[in-house]
mmCIF file of C-alpha atoms in Angstrom:
data_model
loop_
_atom_site.group_PDB
_atom_site.id
_atom_site.type_symbol
_atom_site.label_atom_id
_atom_site.label_comp_id
_atom_site.label_asym_id
_atom_site.label_seq_id
_atom_site.Cartn_x
_atom_site.Cartn_y
_atom_site.Cartn_z
ATOM 1 C CA UNK A 209 -9.772 -22.142 12.254
ATOM 2 C CA UNK A 210 -6.863 -23.534 14.259
ATOM 3 C CA UNK A 211 -5.976 -21.791 17.532
ATOM 4 C CA UNK A 212 -2.629 -22.219 19.231
ATOM 5 C CA UNK A 213 -1.728 -20.585 22.522
ATOM 6 C CA UNK A 214 1.722 -20.097 24.006
ATOM 7 C CA UNK A 215 3.212 -21.641 20.896
ATOM 8 C CA UNK A 216 6.245 -21.140 18.632
ATOM 9 C CA UNK A 217 6.939 -20.254 15.018
ATOM 10 C CA UNK A 218 7.945 -23.837 14.345
ATOM 11 C CA UNK A 219 4.669 -25.154 15.762
ATOM 12 C CA UNK A 220 2.698 -22.692 13.623
ATOM 13 C CA UNK A 221 4.566 -23.835 10.498
ATOM 14 C CA UNK A 222 3.838 -27.473 11.369
ATOM 15 C CA UNK A 223 0.136 -26.714 11.923
ATOM 16 C CA UNK A 224 -0.119 -24.991 8.526
ATOM 17 C CA UNK A 225 1.596 -27.949 6.838
ATOM 18 C CA UNK A 226 -0.670 -30.481 8.539
ATOM 19 C CA UNK A 227 -3.794 -28.530 7.585
ATOM 20 C CA UNK A 228 -2.601 -28.294 3.981
ATOM 21 C CA UNK A 229 -2.089 -32.038 3.937
ATOM 22 C CA UNK A 230 -5.482 -32.678 5.535
ATOM 23 C CA UNK A 231 -7.422 -30.698 2.925
ATOM 24 C CA UNK A 232 -5.231 -31.895 0.068
ATOM 25 C CA UNK A 233 -4.037 -28.452 -0.972
ATOM 26 C CA UNK A 234 -0.355 -28.088 -1.981
ATOM 27 C CA UNK A 235 1.685 -24.921 -1.371
ATOM 28 C CA UNK A 236 3.175 -24.990 -4.886
ATOM 29 C CA UNK A 237 0.774 -22.290 -6.103
ATOM 30 C CA UNK A 238 1.886 -19.728 -3.523
ATOM 31 C CA UNK A 239 3.576 -16.721 -5.101
ATOM 32 C CA UNK A 240 4.804 -14.811 -2.036
ATOM 33 C CA UNK A 241 4.719 -14.264 1.719
ATOM 34 C CA UNK A 242 3.023 -11.078 2.933
ATOM 35 C CA UNK A 243 4.055 -9.859 6.385
ATOM 36 C CA UNK A 244 1.593 -7.392 7.923
ATOM 37 C CA UNK A 245 2.914 -5.427 10.895
ATOM 38 C CA UNK A 246 -0.209 -4.280 12.733
ATOM 39 C CA UNK A 247 -1.812 -3.553 16.068
ATOM 40 C CA UNK A 248 -5.274 -4.561 17.253
ATOM 41 C CA UNK A 249 -6.781 -1.415 15.716
ATOM 42 C CA UNK A 250 -5.443 -1.979 12.187
ATOM 43 C CA UNK A 251 -5.106 -5.757 11.931
ATOM 44 C CA UNK A 252 -8.670 -6.644 10.886
ATOM 45 C CA UNK A 253 -8.972 -4.251 7.934
ATOM 46 C CA UNK A 254 -5.406 -4.937 6.804
ATOM 47 C CA UNK A 255 -5.880 -8.704 6.890
ATOM 48 C CA UNK A 256 -9.262 -8.521 5.134
ATOM 49 C CA UNK A 257 -7.723 -6.380 2.399
ATOM 50 C CA UNK A 258 -4.861 -8.830 1.995
ATOM 51 C CA UNK A 259 -7.263 -11.785 1.814
ATOM 52 C CA UNK A 260 -9.150 -10.117 -1.027
ATOM 53 C CA UNK A 261 -5.884 -9.366 -2.839
ATOM 54 C CA UNK A 262 -4.855 -13.006 -2.324
ATOM 55 C CA UNK A 263 -7.628 -14.116 -4.684
ATOM 56 C CA UNK A 264 -5.450 -12.674 -7.459
ATOM 57 C CA UNK A 265 -2.113 -13.560 -5.862
ATOM 58 C CA UNK A 266 -2.257 -16.753 -3.735
ATOM 59 C CA UNK A 267 0.013 -16.110 -0.777
ATOM 60 C CA UNK A 268 0.850 -16.838 2.823
ATOM 61 C CA UNK A 269 -0.382 -13.914 4.936
ATOM 62 C CA UNK A 270 1.255 -13.473 8.321
ATOM 63 C CA UNK A 271 -0.333 -10.699 10.382
ATOM 64 C CA UNK A 272 1.995 -9.922 13.286
ATOM 65 C CA UNK A 273 0.113 -8.081 16.035
ATOM 66 C CA UNK A 274 2.291 -6.562 18.694
ATOM 67 C CA UNK A 275 0.913 -6.748 22.249
ATOM 68 C CA UNK A 276 3.763 -5.341 24.348
ATOM 69 C CA UNK A 277 1.332 -4.565 27.186
ATOM 70 C CA UNK A 278 0.686 -8.265 27.867
ATOM 71 C CA UNK A 279 1.978 -9.651 31.145
ATOM 72 C CA UNK A 280 3.410 -12.874 29.777
ATOM 73 C CA UNK A 281 5.863 -13.320 26.902
ATOM 74 C CA UNK A 282 4.241 -15.742 24.494
ATOM 75 C CA UNK A 283 2.964 -16.290 20.947
ATOM 76 C CA UNK A 284 -0.712 -16.975 20.246
ATOM 77 C CA UNK A 285 -1.871 -17.920 16.736
ATOM 78 C CA UNK A 286 -5.056 -18.234 14.689
ATOM 79 C CA UNK A 287 -4.579 -20.138 11.430
ATOM 80 C CA UNK A 288 -6.833 -20.491 8.392
ATOM 81 C CA UNK A 289 -5.908 -22.437 5.258
ATOM 82 C CA UNK A 290 -7.944 -22.410 2.044
ATOM 83 C CA UNK A 291 -11.730 -22.454 2.215
ATOM 84 C CA UNK A 292 -13.760 -19.255 1.997
ATOM 85 C CA UNK A 293 -10.605 -17.171 2.396
ATOM 86 C CA UNK A 294 -9.340 -18.333 -0.996
ATOM 87 C CA UNK A 295 -6.463 -20.608 -1.956
ATOM 88 C CA UNK A 296 -3.917 -19.020 0.366
ATOM 89 C CA UNK A 297 -3.091 -19.158 4.045
ATOM 90 C CA UNK A 298 -3.482 -16.624 6.816
ATOM 91 C CA UNK A 299 -2.066 -16.664 10.318
ATOM 92 C CA UNK A 300 -2.859 -14.002 12.915
ATOM 93 C CA UNK A 301 0.086 -13.999 15.292
ATOM 94 C CA UNK A 302 -0.141 -12.107 18.576
ATOM 95 C CA UNK A 303 3.300 -11.321 19.913
ATOM 96 C CA UNK A 304 2.959 -10.682 23.612
ATOM 97 C CA UNK A 305 5.228 -8.779 25.986
ATOM 98 C CA UNK A 306 8.945 -8.896 25.016
ATOM 99 C CA UNK A 307 8.193 -10.969 21.912
ATOM 100 C CA UNK A 308 6.591 -7.887 20.332
ATOM 101 C CA UNK A 309 10.081 -6.385 20.049
ATOM 102 C CA UNK A 310 11.376 -9.296 17.974
ATOM 103 C CA UNK A 311 8.798 -10.027 15.238
ATOM 104 C CA UNK A 312 11.517 -11.443 12.972
ATOM 105 C CA UNK A 313 12.045 -14.351 15.376
ATOM 106 C CA UNK A 314 8.473 -15.444 14.681
ATOM 107 C CA UNK A 315 8.199 -14.480 11.008
ATOM 108 C CA UNK A 316 11.416 -15.921 9.560
ATOM 109 C CA UNK A 317 10.621 -19.625 10.253
ATOM 110 C CA UNK A 318 7.263 -19.109 8.521
ATOM 111 C CA UNK A 319 8.504 -17.583 5.256
ATOM 112 C CA UNK A 320 7.735 -19.643 2.174
ATOM 113 C CA UNK A 321 10.978 -20.925 0.635
ATOM 114 C CA UNK A 322 12.160 -19.552 -2.718
ATOM 115 C CA UNK A 323 9.393 -16.943 -3.024
ATOM 116 C CA UNK A 324 9.429 -13.145 -2.589
ATOM 117 C CA UNK A 325 8.610 -11.487 0.723
ATOM 118 C CA UNK A 326 6.515 -8.316 0.960
ATOM 119 C CA UNK A 327 6.167 -6.320 4.197
ATOM 120 C CA UNK A 328 3.161 -4.060 4.821
ATOM 121 C CA UNK A 329 2.636 -1.553 7.620
ATOM 122 C CA UNK A 330 -1.035 -0.407 7.566
ATOM 123 C CA UNK A 331 -0.501 2.050 10.418
ATOM 124 C CA UNK A 332 2.654 3.233 12.153
ATOM 125 C CA UNK A 333 5.779 2.312 10.212
ATOM 126 C CA UNK A 334 9.534 2.465 10.850
ATOM 127 C CA UNK A 335 11.475 5.504 9.666
ATOM 128 C CA UNK A 336 13.666 3.281 7.486
ATOM 129 C CA UNK A 337 11.509 0.285 6.520
ATOM 130 C CA UNK A 338 14.354 -1.534 4.749
ATOM 131 C CA UNK A 339 16.451 -1.490 7.937
ATOM 132 C CA UNK A 340 13.730 -2.760 10.270
ATOM 133 C CA UNK A 341 13.699 -6.289 11.698
ATOM 134 C CA UNK A 342 10.966 -7.273 9.238
ATOM 135 C CA UNK A 343 11.896 -5.012 6.313
ATOM 136 C CA UNK A 344 15.355 -6.589 6.020
ATOM 137 C CA UNK A 345 13.713 -9.787 4.781
ATOM 138 C CA UNK A 346 11.395 -8.111 2.243
ATOM 139 C CA UNK A 347 11.926 -7.292 -1.432
ATOM 140 C CA UNK A 348 9.010 -4.851 -1.336
ATOM 141 C CA UNK A 349 7.980 -2.699 1.633
ATOM 142 C CA UNK A 350 4.562 -1.015 1.673
ATOM 143 C CA UNK A 351 3.630 1.808 4.053
ATOM 144 C CA UNK A 352 0.564 4.082 4.225
ATOM 145 C CA UNK A 353 1.209 7.749 4.984
ATOM 146 C CA UNK A 354 -2.517 8.489 4.970
ATOM 147 C CA UNK A 355 -2.666 7.379 8.610
ATOM 148 C CA UNK A 356 -0.315 10.169 9.684
ATOM 149 C CA UNK A 357 -1.841 13.392 10.996
ATOM 150 C CA UNK A 358 0.846 15.517 9.310
ATOM 151 C CA UNK A 359 1.264 14.479 5.644
ATOM 152 C CA UNK A 360 4.279 16.691 5.109
ATOM 153 C CA UNK A 361 6.110 15.131 8.036
ATOM 154 C CA UNK A 362 5.079 11.644 6.925
ATOM 155 C CA UNK A 363 6.460 12.244 3.446
ATOM 156 C CA UNK A 364 9.644 13.763 4.860
ATOM 157 C CA UNK A 365 10.164 10.526 6.791
ATOM 158 C CA UNK A 366 9.480 8.451 3.649
ATOM 159 C CA UNK A 367 11.917 10.621 1.717
ATOM 160 C CA UNK A 368 14.730 10.332 4.276
ATOM 161 C CA UNK A 369 14.303 6.589 4.725
ATOM 162 C CA UNK A 370 13.658 5.639 1.093
ATOM 163 C CA UNK A 371 15.390 2.637 -0.415
ATOM 164 C CA UNK A 372 14.532 0.911 -3.735
ATOM 165 C CA UNK A 373 11.679 -1.485 -3.017
ATOM 166 C CA UNK A 374 9.786 0.981 -0.794
ATOM 167 C CA UNK A 375 6.372 2.293 -1.777
ATOM 168 C CA UNK A 376 3.345 3.841 -0.109
ATOM 169 C CA UNK A 377 -0.376 3.291 -0.626
ATOM 170 C CA UNK A 378 -0.875 7.058 -0.837
ATOM 171 C CA UNK A 379 1.072 6.804 -4.117
ATOM 172 C CA UNK A 380 -1.076 3.876 -5.303
ATOM 173 C CA UNK A 381 -4.154 6.067 -4.729
ATOM 174 C CA UNK A 382 -2.794 8.366 -7.467
ATOM 175 C CA UNK A 383 -2.661 5.621 -10.110
ATOM 176 C CA UNK A 384 -6.124 6.164 -11.592
ATOM 177 C CA UNK A 385 -5.574 9.919 -11.848
ATOM 178 C CA UNK A 386 -2.177 9.411 -13.430
ATOM 179 C CA UNK A 387 -3.677 7.006 -15.987
ATOM 180 C CA UNK A 388 -6.349 9.525 -16.995
ATOM 181 C CA UNK A 389 -3.788 12.305 -17.452
ATOM 182 C CA UNK A 390 -1.357 10.050 -19.315
ATOM 183 C CA UNK A 391 -4.154 9.053 -21.725
ATOM 184 C CA UNK A 392 -4.955 12.709 -22.446
ATOM 185 C CA UNK A 393 -1.314 13.469 -23.209
ATOM 186 C CA UNK A 394 -0.897 10.497 -25.533
ATOM 187 C CA UNK A 395 -1.734 13.000 -28.265
ATOM 188 C CA UNK A 396 0.320 16.181 -28.857
ATOM 189 C CA UNK A 397 -0.748 18.886 -26.403
ATOM 190 C CA UNK A 398 0.172 22.479 -25.652
ATOM 191 C CA UNK A 399 2.855 23.234 -23.072
ATOM 192 C CA UNK A 400 1.879 23.058 -19.389
ATOM 193 C CA UNK A 401 2.994 26.137 -17.450
ATOM 194 C CA UNK A 402 1.541 25.531 -13.984
ATOM 195 C CA UNK A 403 -0.284 22.795 -12.082
ATOM 196 C CA UNK A 404 -2.915 22.947 -9.340
ATOM 197 C CA UNK A 405 -4.106 19.912 -7.394
ATOM 198 C CA UNK A 406 -7.131 20.208 -5.128
ATOM 199 C CA UNK A 407 -7.953 17.706 -2.433
ATOM 200 C CA UNK A 408 -8.621 16.659 1.120
ATOM 201 C CA UNK A 409 -6.698 18.510 3.785
ATOM 202 C CA UNK A 410 -3.822 16.440 5.200
ATOM 203 C CA UNK A 411 -3.969 13.844 2.415
ATOM 204 C CA UNK A 412 -0.502 12.809 1.196
ATOM 205 C CA UNK A 413 -1.862 11.588 -2.149
ATOM 206 C CA UNK A 414 -2.658 15.201 -3.023
ATOM 207 C CA UNK A 415 0.968 16.190 -2.405
ATOM 208 C CA UNK A 416 2.377 13.238 -4.352
ATOM 209 C CA UNK A 417 0.044 13.938 -7.267
ATOM 210 C CA UNK A 418 1.206 17.540 -7.438
ATOM 211 C CA UNK A 419 4.851 16.496 -7.236
ATOM 212 C CA UNK A 420 4.424 13.939 -10.019
ATOM 213 C CA UNK A 421 2.715 16.466 -12.300
ATOM 214 C CA UNK A 422 5.372 19.081 -11.545
ATOM 215 C CA UNK A 423 8.124 16.640 -12.466
ATOM 216 C CA UNK A 424 6.277 15.283 -15.501
ATOM 217 C CA UNK A 425 5.718 18.742 -17.023
ATOM 218 C CA UNK A 426 8.827 20.361 -15.547
ATOM 219 C CA UNK A 427 6.806 23.165 -14.023
ATOM 220 C CA UNK A 428 5.625 24.522 -10.679
ATOM 221 C CA UNK A 429 2.711 22.997 -8.789
ATOM 222 C CA UNK A 430 0.273 24.331 -6.223
ATOM 223 C CA UNK A 431 -1.781 22.472 -3.599
ATOM 224 C CA UNK A 432 -5.273 23.696 -2.707
ATOM 225 C CA UNK A 433 -6.863 22.005 0.302
ATOM 226 C CA UNK A 434 -10.613 21.429 0.517
ATOM 227 C CA UNK A 435 -13.110 19.344 2.525
ATOM 228 C CA UNK A 436 -13.556 16.508 0.017
ATOM 229 C CA UNK A 437 -12.092 12.998 0.108
ATOM 230 C CA UNK A 438 -8.584 12.472 -1.315
ATOM 231 C CA UNK A 439 -7.873 14.138 -4.686
ATOM 232 C CA UNK A 440 -10.865 16.120 -5.965
ATOM 233 C CA UNK A 441 -9.439 17.927 -8.983
ATOM 234 C CA UNK A 442 -6.473 18.778 -11.193
ATOM 235 C CA UNK A 443 -5.991 21.941 -13.254
ATOM 236 C CA UNK A 444 -3.247 22.408 -15.833
ATOM 237 C CA UNK A 445 -2.550 25.947 -17.050
ATOM 238 C CA UNK A 446 -1.511 25.492 -20.673
ATOM 239 C CA UNK A 447 -0.543 27.761 -23.536
ATOM 240 C CA UNK A 448 -3.999 27.306 -25.103
ATOM 241 C CA UNK A 449 -6.102 27.476 -21.910
ATOM 242 C CA UNK A 450 -6.875 25.498 -18.764
ATOM 243 C CA UNK A 451 -7.422 21.738 -18.702
ATOM 244 C CA UNK A 452 -9.582 20.681 -15.747
ATOM 245 C CA UNK A 453 -10.245 17.213 -14.381
ATOM 246 C CA UNK A 454 -12.861 17.222 -11.633
ATOM 247 C CA UNK A 455 -14.117 14.263 -9.637
ATOM 248 C CA UNK A 456 -17.906 14.135 -9.939
ATOM 249 C CA UNK A 457 -18.645 11.177 -7.662
ATOM 250 C CA UNK A 458 -17.067 7.943 -6.408
ATOM 251 C CA UNK A 459 -16.942 6.502 -9.927
ATOM 252 C CA UNK A 460 -16.411 9.270 -12.463
ATOM 253 C CA UNK A 461 -14.535 12.455 -13.293
ATOM 254 C CA UNK A 462 -15.271 15.210 -15.806
ATOM 255 C CA UNK A 463 -12.629 16.499 -18.231
ATOM 256 C CA UNK A 464 -12.822 20.050 -19.570
ATOM 257 C CA UNK A 465 -10.387 20.818 -22.391
ATOM 258 C CA UNK A 466 -10.071 23.970 -24.480
ATOM 259 C CA UNK A 467 -11.842 23.425 -27.790
ATOM 260 C CA UNK A 468 -13.454 20.105 -26.800
ATOM 261 C CA UNK A 469 -16.830 19.148 -25.281
ATOM 262 C CA UNK A 470 -16.832 17.932 -21.681
ATOM 263 C CA UNK A 471 -15.975 14.264 -21.298
ATOM 264 C CA UNK A 472 -16.846 11.845 -18.481
ATOM 265 C CA UNK A 473 -14.240 9.191 -17.647
ATOM 266 C CA UNK A 474 -14.142 6.300 -15.212
ATOM 267 C CA UNK A 475 -12.318 7.169 -11.983
ATOM 268 C CA UNK A 476 -13.448 4.751 -9.252
ATOM 269 C CA UNK A 477 -12.347 5.051 -5.661
ATOM 270 C CA UNK A 478 -10.573 1.825 -4.811
ATOM 271 C CA UNK A 479 -10.522 -0.136 -1.544
ATOM 272 C CA UNK A 480 -7.298 -1.097 0.188
ATOM 273 C CA UNK A 481 -7.537 -4.607 -1.259
ATOM 274 C CA UNK A 482 -7.320 -3.220 -4.806
ATOM 275 C CA UNK A 483 -4.365 -1.024 -3.881
ATOM 276 C CA UNK A 484 -2.551 -4.004 -2.359
ATOM 277 C CA UNK A 485 -3.317 -6.148 -5.398
ATOM 278 C CA UNK A 486 -1.811 -3.430 -7.601
ATOM 279 C CA UNK A 487 1.380 -3.313 -5.537
ATOM 280 C CA UNK A 488 1.683 -7.098 -5.486
ATOM 281 C CA UNK A 489 1.438 -7.357 -9.272
ATOM 282 C CA UNK A 490 4.983 -6.033 -9.545
ATOM 283 C CA UNK A 491 7.713 -6.905 -7.116
ATOM 284 C CA UNK A 492 10.508 -4.897 -8.741
ATOM 285 C CA UNK A 493 11.254 -1.408 -7.334
ATOM 286 C CA UNK A 494 8.789 1.352 -8.229
ATOM 287 C CA UNK A 495 11.274 3.739 -9.818
ATOM 288 C CA UNK A 496 8.683 6.449 -10.451
ATOM 289 C CA UNK A 497 7.700 6.568 -6.786
ATOM 290 C CA UNK A 498 11.373 6.755 -5.883
ATOM 291 C CA UNK A 499 11.861 9.641 -8.300
ATOM 292 C CA UNK A 500 8.818 11.546 -7.022
ATOM 293 C CA UNK A 501 9.589 11.070 -3.322
ATOM 294 C CA UNK A 502 13.238 12.042 -3.852
ATOM 295 C CA UNK A 503 12.251 15.217 -5.696
ATOM 296 C CA UNK A 504 9.802 16.502 -3.091
ATOM 297 C CA UNK A 505 10.627 19.888 -1.576
ATOM 298 C CA UNK A 506 9.086 19.697 1.891
#
């Protein structure tokens, strides 16, 4: 690890280049720059998740940690290139005092040329990510409403500030459920008249799942809160009975369909690294998320 104190963005870029040259690793395999806007509480988990995702998508990870409470205005950096962290690069950048208000001044000189930029806020995020000092430079902007105490308010903010290229990890947490339901409805099915989604109180994924189902089947949806973790079940009231999908454990769900025996399907809970890897696989706007968030009645 390389440590630089009271440094500059240019000096950090030079240190990364020199370390690349020293270990004989070119930057030509890098596919993007990931900017993580964090504080001391969220930076470790967010960076670890990004490092795991980087094994699938070699990237330059810049974790910008705001420290506005510091007495002196300066930039401190910790740099790792290659090695056990994978083929990418990671720089933890602590922006102290006034510098915390201008993260773009540090990040822009460190962006990889001619590659996409993704911005990720693992905790508190701006109301309009695309108009923030960092978001303006990013093709994709990832937030996580699950850290908000009030999911309805969090989703209202996402809805008001949405621009193509925005997404939220609470939506990515619905992907496995959506895949299971889409597979069931590959075959002709009876009409869906009403939807119920059961899940953890104050979990925005539960709300987004209900909204997606309501839009998909053009029907009403109902949210039932419980004391489980995230989404625990989905019920579809259909012309020929009720279809139930119930999470059994951290790996599986049970499907109950009228006229069919119960069926177990894979439904693993996924870590943040897997959610990030999913979002980084596609850098075009997530139109379905945009449609769901725009259609929410909150």
